[in-house]
Amino acid sequence: MGHVKGIGGLFFRARDPDALNAWYKERLGIGAGCNADDTGPINEWTWNVAAGPVVFAPFKADTDYFAGDRQYMINLRVDDLEAVLAPFYAAGDDVIIKEGWNDPATGRFARVQDPEGNPIELWEPPATK
């Protein structure tokens, strides 16, 4: 049997796809033409990501883990949460941090929203020893 090797794409609707794509590139450095490690060739169609864990978890329809009017929340794995949050703070964007979310076994978390109100969870996994 063949094996799925990872997520091949994330597709979602947007009122203004070009503006939203530009926002993701500017704030988070992700999307077509981006490279997670600033190494290797850049492809105009893909975002080259660093290998690592991906959580794939459906939640109950009435979960309060993310906004009830949204069907999904994207979780992005980051290497330095404070550095990734810097452009959000500089732009005056709302950043939600709750100490109860953080755990030495699972890492640190913060939440932001894109301009269309889509929830984004930023996850800094615990340091590996």
mmCIF file of C-alpha atoms in Angstrom:
data_model
loop_
_atom_site.group_PDB
_atom_site.id
_atom_site.type_symbol
_atom_site.label_atom_id
_atom_site.label_comp_id
_atom_site.label_asym_id
_atom_site.label_seq_id
_atom_site.Cartn_x
_atom_site.Cartn_y
_atom_site.Cartn_z
ATOM 1 C CA MET A 1 0.000 0.000 0.000
ATOM 2 C CA GLY A 2 1.187 3.521 -0.744
ATOM 3 C CA HIS A 3 1.663 6.098 1.999
ATOM 4 C CA VAL A 4 0.654 9.733 2.221
ATOM 5 C CA LYS A 5 3.885 11.671 2.776
ATOM 6 C CA GLY A 6 2.480 14.966 4.003
ATOM 7 C CA ILE A 7 0.139 17.802 3.210
ATOM 8 C CA GLY A 8 0.410 18.821 -0.432
ATOM 9 C CA GLY A 9 -1.561 22.042 -0.190
ATOM 10 C CA LEU A 10 -4.027 24.125 1.753
ATOM 11 C CA PHE A 11 -6.799 25.658 -0.298
ATOM 12 C CA PHE A 12 -9.426 28.032 1.042
ATOM 13 C CA ARG A 13 -11.779 30.688 -0.216
ATOM 14 C CA ALA A 14 -10.983 34.405 0.121
ATOM 15 C CA ARG A 15 -12.822 37.592 -0.773
ATOM 16 C CA ASP A 16 -9.569 39.044 -2.159
ATOM 17 C CA PRO A 17 -7.107 36.192 -2.836
ATOM 18 C CA ASP A 18 -4.310 38.449 -4.136
ATOM 19 C CA ALA A 19 -4.409 40.747 -1.099
ATOM 20 C CA LEU A 20 -4.615 37.813 1.308
ATOM 21 C CA ASN A 21 -1.714 36.060 -0.418
ATOM 22 C CA ALA A 22 0.362 39.239 -0.090
ATOM 23 C CA TRP A 23 -0.532 39.514 3.616
ATOM 24 C CA TYR A 24 0.604 35.933 4.309
ATOM 25 C CA LYS A 25 3.899 36.587 2.505
ATOM 26 C CA GLU A 26 4.475 39.889 4.322
ATOM 27 C CA ARG A 27 3.475 38.842 7.851
ATOM 28 C CA LEU A 28 4.521 35.191 7.897
ATOM 29 C CA GLY A 29 6.809 34.602 4.905
ATOM 30 C CA ILE A 30 4.603 31.800 3.619
ATOM 31 C CA GLY A 31 2.910 31.020 0.333
ATOM 32 C CA ALA A 32 3.941 30.496 -3.247
ATOM 33 C CA GLY A 33 7.507 31.599 -3.872
ATOM 34 C CA CYS A 34 8.587 31.319 -0.218
ATOM 35 C CA ASN A 35 11.156 29.053 1.427
ATOM 36 C CA ALA A 36 11.004 28.196 5.156
ATOM 37 C CA ASP A 37 14.764 27.952 5.567
ATOM 38 C CA ASP A 38 15.943 30.587 3.080
ATOM 39 C CA THR A 39 17.824 27.823 1.270
ATOM 40 C CA GLY A 40 17.410 26.106 -2.042
ATOM 41 C CA PRO A 41 15.597 27.241 -5.160
ATOM 42 C CA ILE A 42 12.337 29.158 -4.944
ATOM 43 C CA ASN A 43 9.429 27.948 -7.035
ATOM 44 C CA GLU A 44 6.741 30.456 -8.013
ATOM 45 C CA TRP A 45 3.968 27.950 -7.214
ATOM 46 C CA THR A 46 5.053 26.362 -3.946
ATOM 47 C CA TRP A 47 6.142 27.158 -0.410
ATOM 48 C CA ASN A 48 9.112 24.985 0.553
ATOM 49 C CA VAL A 49 8.619 23.949 4.170
ATOM 50 C CA ALA A 50 10.910 22.411 6.784
ATOM 51 C CA ALA A 51 10.257 18.782 7.674
ATOM 52 C CA GLY A 52 8.568 18.154 10.963
ATOM 53 C CA PRO A 53 5.392 17.063 12.679
ATOM 54 C CA VAL A 54 1.907 17.952 11.457
ATOM 55 C CA VAL A 55 -1.142 17.496 13.676
ATOM 56 C CA PHE A 56 -4.219 16.383 11.752
ATOM 57 C CA ALA A 57 -7.174 16.484 14.143
ATOM 58 C CA PRO A 58 -10.878 16.981 13.507
ATOM 59 C CA PHE A 59 -12.591 18.689 16.463
ATOM 60 C CA LYS A 60 -16.173 18.373 17.681
ATOM 61 C CA ALA A 61 -18.543 20.766 15.904
ATOM 62 C CA ASP A 62 -19.146 22.680 19.150
ATOM 63 C CA THR A 63 -15.490 23.066 20.163
ATOM 64 C CA ASP A 64 -14.453 26.341 21.747
ATOM 65 C CA TYR A 65 -10.789 25.768 20.813
ATOM 66 C CA PHE A 66 -11.278 28.192 17.900
ATOM 67 C CA ALA A 67 -14.015 30.539 16.681
ATOM 68 C CA GLY A 68 -17.382 28.866 16.274
ATOM 69 C CA ASP A 69 -18.084 30.638 12.981
ATOM 70 C CA ARG A 70 -15.012 29.047 11.341
ATOM 71 C CA GLN A 71 -14.676 25.533 9.984
ATOM 72 C CA TYR A 72 -10.926 25.404 10.398
ATOM 73 C CA MET A 73 -7.941 26.950 12.122
ATOM 74 C CA ILE A 74 -4.538 26.752 10.511
ATOM 75 C CA ASN A 75 -1.678 25.898 12.876
ATOM 76 C CA LEU A 76 1.787 26.970 11.744
ATOM 77 C CA ARG A 77 4.926 25.478 13.287
ATOM 78 C CA VAL A 78 7.512 28.201 14.039
ATOM 79 C CA ASP A 79 11.106 28.209 15.258
ATOM 80 C CA ASP A 80 10.994 31.456 17.289
ATOM 81 C CA LEU A 81 7.554 32.563 18.410
ATOM 82 C CA GLU A 82 8.625 36.035 19.538
ATOM 83 C CA ALA A 83 10.385 36.762 16.239
ATOM 84 C CA VAL A 84 7.379 35.556 14.209
ATOM 85 C CA LEU A 85 5.051 37.728 16.304
ATOM 86 C CA ALA A 86 7.187 40.871 15.878
ATOM 87 C CA PRO A 87 5.542 42.036 12.601
ATOM 88 C CA PHE A 88 2.092 41.552 14.139
ATOM 89 C CA TYR A 89 2.988 43.699 17.140
ATOM 90 C CA ALA A 90 4.627 46.297 14.853
ATOM 91 C CA ALA A 91 1.441 46.509 12.764
ATOM 92 C CA GLY A 92 -0.758 46.816 15.863
ATOM 93 C CA ASP A 93 -2.505 43.507 15.135
ATOM 94 C CA ASP A 94 -4.278 41.620 17.910
ATOM 95 C CA VAL A 95 -2.163 38.796 19.305
ATOM 96 C CA ILE A 96 -3.695 36.374 21.794
ATOM 97 C CA ILE A 97 -1.403 34.563 24.211
ATOM 98 C CA LYS A 98 -2.634 32.521 27.160
ATOM 99 C CA GLU A 99 -0.141 30.947 29.514
ATOM 100 C CA GLY A 100 -2.529 28.012 29.967
ATOM 101 C CA TRP A 101 -1.880 27.035 26.349
ATOM 102 C CA ASN A 102 1.844 26.606 26.947
ATOM 103 C CA ASP A 103 3.311 23.379 28.243
ATOM 104 C CA PRO A 104 6.950 22.220 28.310
ATOM 105 C CA ALA A 105 5.870 18.934 26.714
ATOM 106 C CA THR A 106 3.978 20.496 23.795
ATOM 107 C CA GLY A 107 5.492 23.964 23.366
ATOM 108 C CA ARG A 108 4.296 27.576 23.188
ATOM 109 C CA PHE A 109 1.281 28.999 21.340
ATOM 110 C CA ALA A 110 -0.132 32.310 20.146
ATOM 111 C CA ARG A 111 -3.141 33.209 18.014
ATOM 112 C CA VAL A 112 -3.618 35.830 15.314
ATOM 113 C CA GLN A 113 -6.122 36.351 12.508
ATOM 114 C CA ASP A 114 -5.598 37.112 8.861
ATOM 115 C CA PRO A 115 -7.375 40.157 7.349
ATOM 116 C CA GLU A 116 -10.414 38.017 6.486
ATOM 117 C CA GLY A 117 -10.797 36.777 10.071
ATOM 118 C CA ASN A 118 -9.344 33.302 9.563
ATOM 119 C CA PRO A 119 -7.763 32.019 12.781
ATOM 120 C CA ILE A 120 -4.061 31.196 12.774
ATOM 121 C CA GLU A 121 -2.389 29.388 15.640
ATOM 122 C CA LEU A 122 1.382 29.767 15.847
ATOM 123 C CA TRP A 123 3.125 26.846 17.554
ATOM 124 C CA GLU A 124 6.719 26.756 18.761
ATOM 125 C CA PRO A 125 7.378 23.084 19.593
ATOM 126 C CA PRO A 126 9.549 22.340 22.619
ATOM 127 C CA ALA A 127 13.280 22.423 22.007
ATOM 128 C CA THR A 128 14.728 19.021 21.204
ATOM 129 C CA LYS A 129 17.687 17.882 23.252
#
